[in-house]
CSV table of N, CA and C in Angstrom, one decimal:
chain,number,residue,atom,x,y,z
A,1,UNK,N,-3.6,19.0,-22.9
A,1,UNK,CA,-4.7,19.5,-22.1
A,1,UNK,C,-4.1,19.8,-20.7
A,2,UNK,N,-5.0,20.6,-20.0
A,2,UNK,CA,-4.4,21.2,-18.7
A,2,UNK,C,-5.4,21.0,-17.7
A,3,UNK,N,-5.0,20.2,-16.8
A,3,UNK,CA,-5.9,19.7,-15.5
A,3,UNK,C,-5.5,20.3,-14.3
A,4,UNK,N,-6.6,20.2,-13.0
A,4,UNK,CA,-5.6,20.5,-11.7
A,4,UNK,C,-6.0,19.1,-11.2
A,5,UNK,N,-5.1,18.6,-10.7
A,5,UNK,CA,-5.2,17.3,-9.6
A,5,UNK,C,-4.5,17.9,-8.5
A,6,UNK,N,-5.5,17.7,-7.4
A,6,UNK,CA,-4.9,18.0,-6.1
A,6,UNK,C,-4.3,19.5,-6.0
A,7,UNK,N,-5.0,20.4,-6.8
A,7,UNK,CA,-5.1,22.0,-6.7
A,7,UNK,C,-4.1,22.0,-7.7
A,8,UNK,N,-2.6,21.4,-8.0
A,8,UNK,CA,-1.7,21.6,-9.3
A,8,UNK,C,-2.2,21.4,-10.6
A,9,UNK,N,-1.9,22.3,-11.2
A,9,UNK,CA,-2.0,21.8,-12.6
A,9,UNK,C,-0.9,21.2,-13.3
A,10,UNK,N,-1.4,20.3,-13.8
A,10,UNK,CA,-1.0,19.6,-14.9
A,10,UNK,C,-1.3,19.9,-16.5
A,11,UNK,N,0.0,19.3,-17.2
A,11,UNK,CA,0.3,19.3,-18.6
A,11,UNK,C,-0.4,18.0,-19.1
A,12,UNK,N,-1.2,17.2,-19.9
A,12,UNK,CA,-1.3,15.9,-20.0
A,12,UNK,C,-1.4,15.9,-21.9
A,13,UNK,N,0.1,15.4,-22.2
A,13,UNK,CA,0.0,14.9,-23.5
A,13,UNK,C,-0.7,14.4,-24.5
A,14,UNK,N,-1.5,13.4,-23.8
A,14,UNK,CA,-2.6,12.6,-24.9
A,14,UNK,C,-3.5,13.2,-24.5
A,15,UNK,N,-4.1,13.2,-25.7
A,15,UNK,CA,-5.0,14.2,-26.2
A,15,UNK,C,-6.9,13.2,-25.3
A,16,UNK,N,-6.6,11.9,-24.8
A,16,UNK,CA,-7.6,11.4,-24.4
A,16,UNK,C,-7.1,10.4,-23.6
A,17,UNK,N,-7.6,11.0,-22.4
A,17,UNK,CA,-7.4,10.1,-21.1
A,17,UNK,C,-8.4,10.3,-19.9
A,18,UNK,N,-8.6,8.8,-19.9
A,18,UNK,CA,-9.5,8.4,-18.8
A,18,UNK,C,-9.3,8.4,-17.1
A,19,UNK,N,-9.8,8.8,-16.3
A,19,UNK,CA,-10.0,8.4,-15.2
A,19,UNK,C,-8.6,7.7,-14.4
A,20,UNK,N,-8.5,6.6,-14.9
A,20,UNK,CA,-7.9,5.2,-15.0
A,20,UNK,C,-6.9,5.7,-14.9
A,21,UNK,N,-6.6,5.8,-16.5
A,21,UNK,CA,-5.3,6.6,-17.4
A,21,UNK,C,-4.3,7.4,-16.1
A,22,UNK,N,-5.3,8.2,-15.4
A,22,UNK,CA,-4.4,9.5,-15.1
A,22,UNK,C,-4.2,8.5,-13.5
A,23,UNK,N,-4.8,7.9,-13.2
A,23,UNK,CA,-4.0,7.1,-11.6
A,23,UNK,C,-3.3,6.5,-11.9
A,24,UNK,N,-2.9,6.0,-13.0
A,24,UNK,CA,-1.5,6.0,-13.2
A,24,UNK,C,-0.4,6.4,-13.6
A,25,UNK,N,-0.9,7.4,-14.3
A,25,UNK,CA,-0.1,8.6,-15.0
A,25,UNK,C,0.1,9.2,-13.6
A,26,UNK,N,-0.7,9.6,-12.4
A,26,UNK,CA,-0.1,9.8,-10.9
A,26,UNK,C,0.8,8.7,-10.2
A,27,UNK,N,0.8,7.7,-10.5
A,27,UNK,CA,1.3,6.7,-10.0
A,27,UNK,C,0.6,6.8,-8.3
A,28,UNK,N,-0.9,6.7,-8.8
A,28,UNK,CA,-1.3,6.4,-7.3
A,28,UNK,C,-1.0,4.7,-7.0
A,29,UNK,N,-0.4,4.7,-5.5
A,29,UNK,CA,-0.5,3.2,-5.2
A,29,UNK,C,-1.9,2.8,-4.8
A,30,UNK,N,-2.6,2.1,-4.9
A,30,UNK,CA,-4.0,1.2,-4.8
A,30,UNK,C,-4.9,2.0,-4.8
A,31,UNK,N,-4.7,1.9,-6.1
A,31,UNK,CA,-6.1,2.9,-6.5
A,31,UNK,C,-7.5,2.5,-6.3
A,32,UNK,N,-7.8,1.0,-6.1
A,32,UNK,CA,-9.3,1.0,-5.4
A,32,UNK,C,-9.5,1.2,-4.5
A,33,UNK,N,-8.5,2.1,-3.7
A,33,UNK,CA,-9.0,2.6,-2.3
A,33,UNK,C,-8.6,4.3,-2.1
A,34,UNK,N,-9.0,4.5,-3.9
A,34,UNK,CA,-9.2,6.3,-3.5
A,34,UNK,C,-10.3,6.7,-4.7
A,35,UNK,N,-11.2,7.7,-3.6
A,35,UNK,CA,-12.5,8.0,-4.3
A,35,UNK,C,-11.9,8.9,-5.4
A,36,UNK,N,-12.5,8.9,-6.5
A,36,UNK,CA,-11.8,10.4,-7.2
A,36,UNK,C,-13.6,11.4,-7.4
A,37,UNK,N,-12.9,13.2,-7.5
A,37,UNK,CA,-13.8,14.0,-7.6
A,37,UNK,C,-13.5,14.4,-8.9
A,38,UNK,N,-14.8,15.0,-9.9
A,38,UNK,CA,-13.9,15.6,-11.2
A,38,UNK,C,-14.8,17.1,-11.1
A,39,UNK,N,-14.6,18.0,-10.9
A,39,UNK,CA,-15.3,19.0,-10.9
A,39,UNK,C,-16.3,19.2,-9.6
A,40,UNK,N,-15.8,19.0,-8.8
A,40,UNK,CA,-16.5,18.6,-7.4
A,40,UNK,C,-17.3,17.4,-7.3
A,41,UNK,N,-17.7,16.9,-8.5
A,41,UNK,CA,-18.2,15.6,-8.1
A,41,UNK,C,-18.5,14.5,-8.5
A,42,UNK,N,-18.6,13.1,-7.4
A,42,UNK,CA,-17.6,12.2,-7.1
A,42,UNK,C,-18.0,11.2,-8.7
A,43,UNK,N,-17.2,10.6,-8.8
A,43,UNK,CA,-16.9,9.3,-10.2
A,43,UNK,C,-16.8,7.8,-9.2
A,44,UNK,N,-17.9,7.3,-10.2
A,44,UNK,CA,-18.2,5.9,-9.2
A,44,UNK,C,-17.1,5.3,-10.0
A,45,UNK,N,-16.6,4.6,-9.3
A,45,UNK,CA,-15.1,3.8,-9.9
A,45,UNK,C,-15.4,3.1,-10.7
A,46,UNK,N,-16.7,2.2,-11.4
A,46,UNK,CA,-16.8,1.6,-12.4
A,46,UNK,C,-16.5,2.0,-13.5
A,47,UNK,N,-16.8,3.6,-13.4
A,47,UNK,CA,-16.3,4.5,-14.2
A,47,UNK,C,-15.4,5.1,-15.0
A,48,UNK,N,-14.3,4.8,-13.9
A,48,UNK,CA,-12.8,5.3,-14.2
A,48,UNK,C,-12.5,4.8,-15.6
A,49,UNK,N,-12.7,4.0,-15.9
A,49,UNK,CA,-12.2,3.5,-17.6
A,49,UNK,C,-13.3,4.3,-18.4
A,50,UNK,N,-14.0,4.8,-18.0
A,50,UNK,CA,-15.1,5.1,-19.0
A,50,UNK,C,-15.3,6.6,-19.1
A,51,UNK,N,-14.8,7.2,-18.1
A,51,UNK,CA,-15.2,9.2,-17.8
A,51,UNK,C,-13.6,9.5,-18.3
A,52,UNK,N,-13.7,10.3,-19.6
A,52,UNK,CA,-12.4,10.6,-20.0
A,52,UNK,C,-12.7,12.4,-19.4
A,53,UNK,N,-11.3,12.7,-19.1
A,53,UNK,CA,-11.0,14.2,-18.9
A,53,UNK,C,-10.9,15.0,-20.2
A,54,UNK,N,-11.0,16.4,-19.7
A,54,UNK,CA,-11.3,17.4,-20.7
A,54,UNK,C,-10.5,18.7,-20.4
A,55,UNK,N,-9.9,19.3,-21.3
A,55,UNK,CA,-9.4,20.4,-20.9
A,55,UNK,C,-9.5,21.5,-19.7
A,56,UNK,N,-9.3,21.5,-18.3
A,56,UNK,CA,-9.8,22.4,-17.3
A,56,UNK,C,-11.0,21.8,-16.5
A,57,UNK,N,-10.5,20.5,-16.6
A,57,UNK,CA,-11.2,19.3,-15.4
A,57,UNK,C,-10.0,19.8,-14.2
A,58,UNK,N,-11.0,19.5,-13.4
A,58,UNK,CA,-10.6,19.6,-11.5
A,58,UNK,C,-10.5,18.6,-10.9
A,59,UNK,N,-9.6,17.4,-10.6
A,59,UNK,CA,-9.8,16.2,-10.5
A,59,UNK,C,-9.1,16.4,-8.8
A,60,UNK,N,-9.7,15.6,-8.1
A,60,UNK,CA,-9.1,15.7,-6.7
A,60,UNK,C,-9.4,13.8,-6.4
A,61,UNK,N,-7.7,13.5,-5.6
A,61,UNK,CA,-8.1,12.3,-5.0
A,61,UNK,C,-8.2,12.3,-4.0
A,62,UNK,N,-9.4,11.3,-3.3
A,62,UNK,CA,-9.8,11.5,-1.9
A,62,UNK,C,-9.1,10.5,-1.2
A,63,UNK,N,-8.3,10.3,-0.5
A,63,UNK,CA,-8.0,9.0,0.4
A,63,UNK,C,-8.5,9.0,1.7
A,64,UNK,N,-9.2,8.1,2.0
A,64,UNK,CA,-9.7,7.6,3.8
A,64,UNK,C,-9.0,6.9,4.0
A,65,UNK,N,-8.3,7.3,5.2
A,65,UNK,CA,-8.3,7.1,6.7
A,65,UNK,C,-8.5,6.1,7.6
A,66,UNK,N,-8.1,4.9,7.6
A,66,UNK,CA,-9.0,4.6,8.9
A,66,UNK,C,-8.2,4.9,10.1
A,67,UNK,N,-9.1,4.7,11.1
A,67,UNK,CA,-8.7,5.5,12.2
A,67,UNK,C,-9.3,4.9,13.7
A,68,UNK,N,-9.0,5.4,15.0
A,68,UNK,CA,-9.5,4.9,16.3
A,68,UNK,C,-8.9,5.5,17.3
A,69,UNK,N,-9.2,4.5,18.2
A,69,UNK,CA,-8.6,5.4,19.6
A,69,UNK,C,-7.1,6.0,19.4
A,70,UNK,N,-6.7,7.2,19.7
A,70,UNK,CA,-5.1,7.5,20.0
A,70,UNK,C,-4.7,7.2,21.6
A,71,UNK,N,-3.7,6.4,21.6
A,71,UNK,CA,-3.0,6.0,22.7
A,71,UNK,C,-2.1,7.2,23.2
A,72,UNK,N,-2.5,7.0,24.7
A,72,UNK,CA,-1.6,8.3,25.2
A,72,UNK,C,-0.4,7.3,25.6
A,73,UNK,N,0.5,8.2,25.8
A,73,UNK,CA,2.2,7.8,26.4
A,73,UNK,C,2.1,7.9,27.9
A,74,UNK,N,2.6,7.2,28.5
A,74,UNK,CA,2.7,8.2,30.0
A,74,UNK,C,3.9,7.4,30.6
A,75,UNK,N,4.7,8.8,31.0
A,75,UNK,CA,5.9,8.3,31.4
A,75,UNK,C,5.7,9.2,33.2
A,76,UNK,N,6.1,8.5,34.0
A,76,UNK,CA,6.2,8.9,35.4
A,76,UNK,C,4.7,9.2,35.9
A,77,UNK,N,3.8,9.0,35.8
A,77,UNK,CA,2.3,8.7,35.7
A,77,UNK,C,1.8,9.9,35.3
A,78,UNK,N,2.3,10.5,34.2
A,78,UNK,CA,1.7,12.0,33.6
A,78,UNK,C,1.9,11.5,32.1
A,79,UNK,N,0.4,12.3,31.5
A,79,UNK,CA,0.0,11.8,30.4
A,79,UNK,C,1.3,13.0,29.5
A,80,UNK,N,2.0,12.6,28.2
A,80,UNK,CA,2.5,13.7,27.6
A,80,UNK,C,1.1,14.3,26.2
């Protein structure tokens, strides 16, 4: 079967694969901290073992961020 993850397409062998299956078949590292999309939209992670892909599925992974203040530099009392 032929998927896009992350706009590429992919070749995927077995004929039946889950969710799950394919974050590892990406070798995402910690995968309970990335939302996945399958056709625009989103798959509750209880899921992933249970929502198998289909020929010309759109799978996108989402990773957040966390984030906060950015620290400025200042060398000679001017911010760069």
């Amino acid at each position: 079967m032929n998927i896009k993850v992350n706009g590429k397409t992919e070749t995927i062998k077995e004929k039946s694969l889950a969710i799950a299956g394919l974050l590892k078949f990406s070798k995402v590292e910690n995968p309970e901290m990335v939302s996945v999309q399958r056709n625009g939209a989103f798959v509750n992670k209880e899921n992933f073992d249970t929502t198998y892909l289909e020929d010309g599925d759109e799978i996108d992974f989402i990773y957040f961020m966390g984030g906060g203040a950015h620290q400025r530099t200042v060398m000679k009392g001017e911010g760069l």
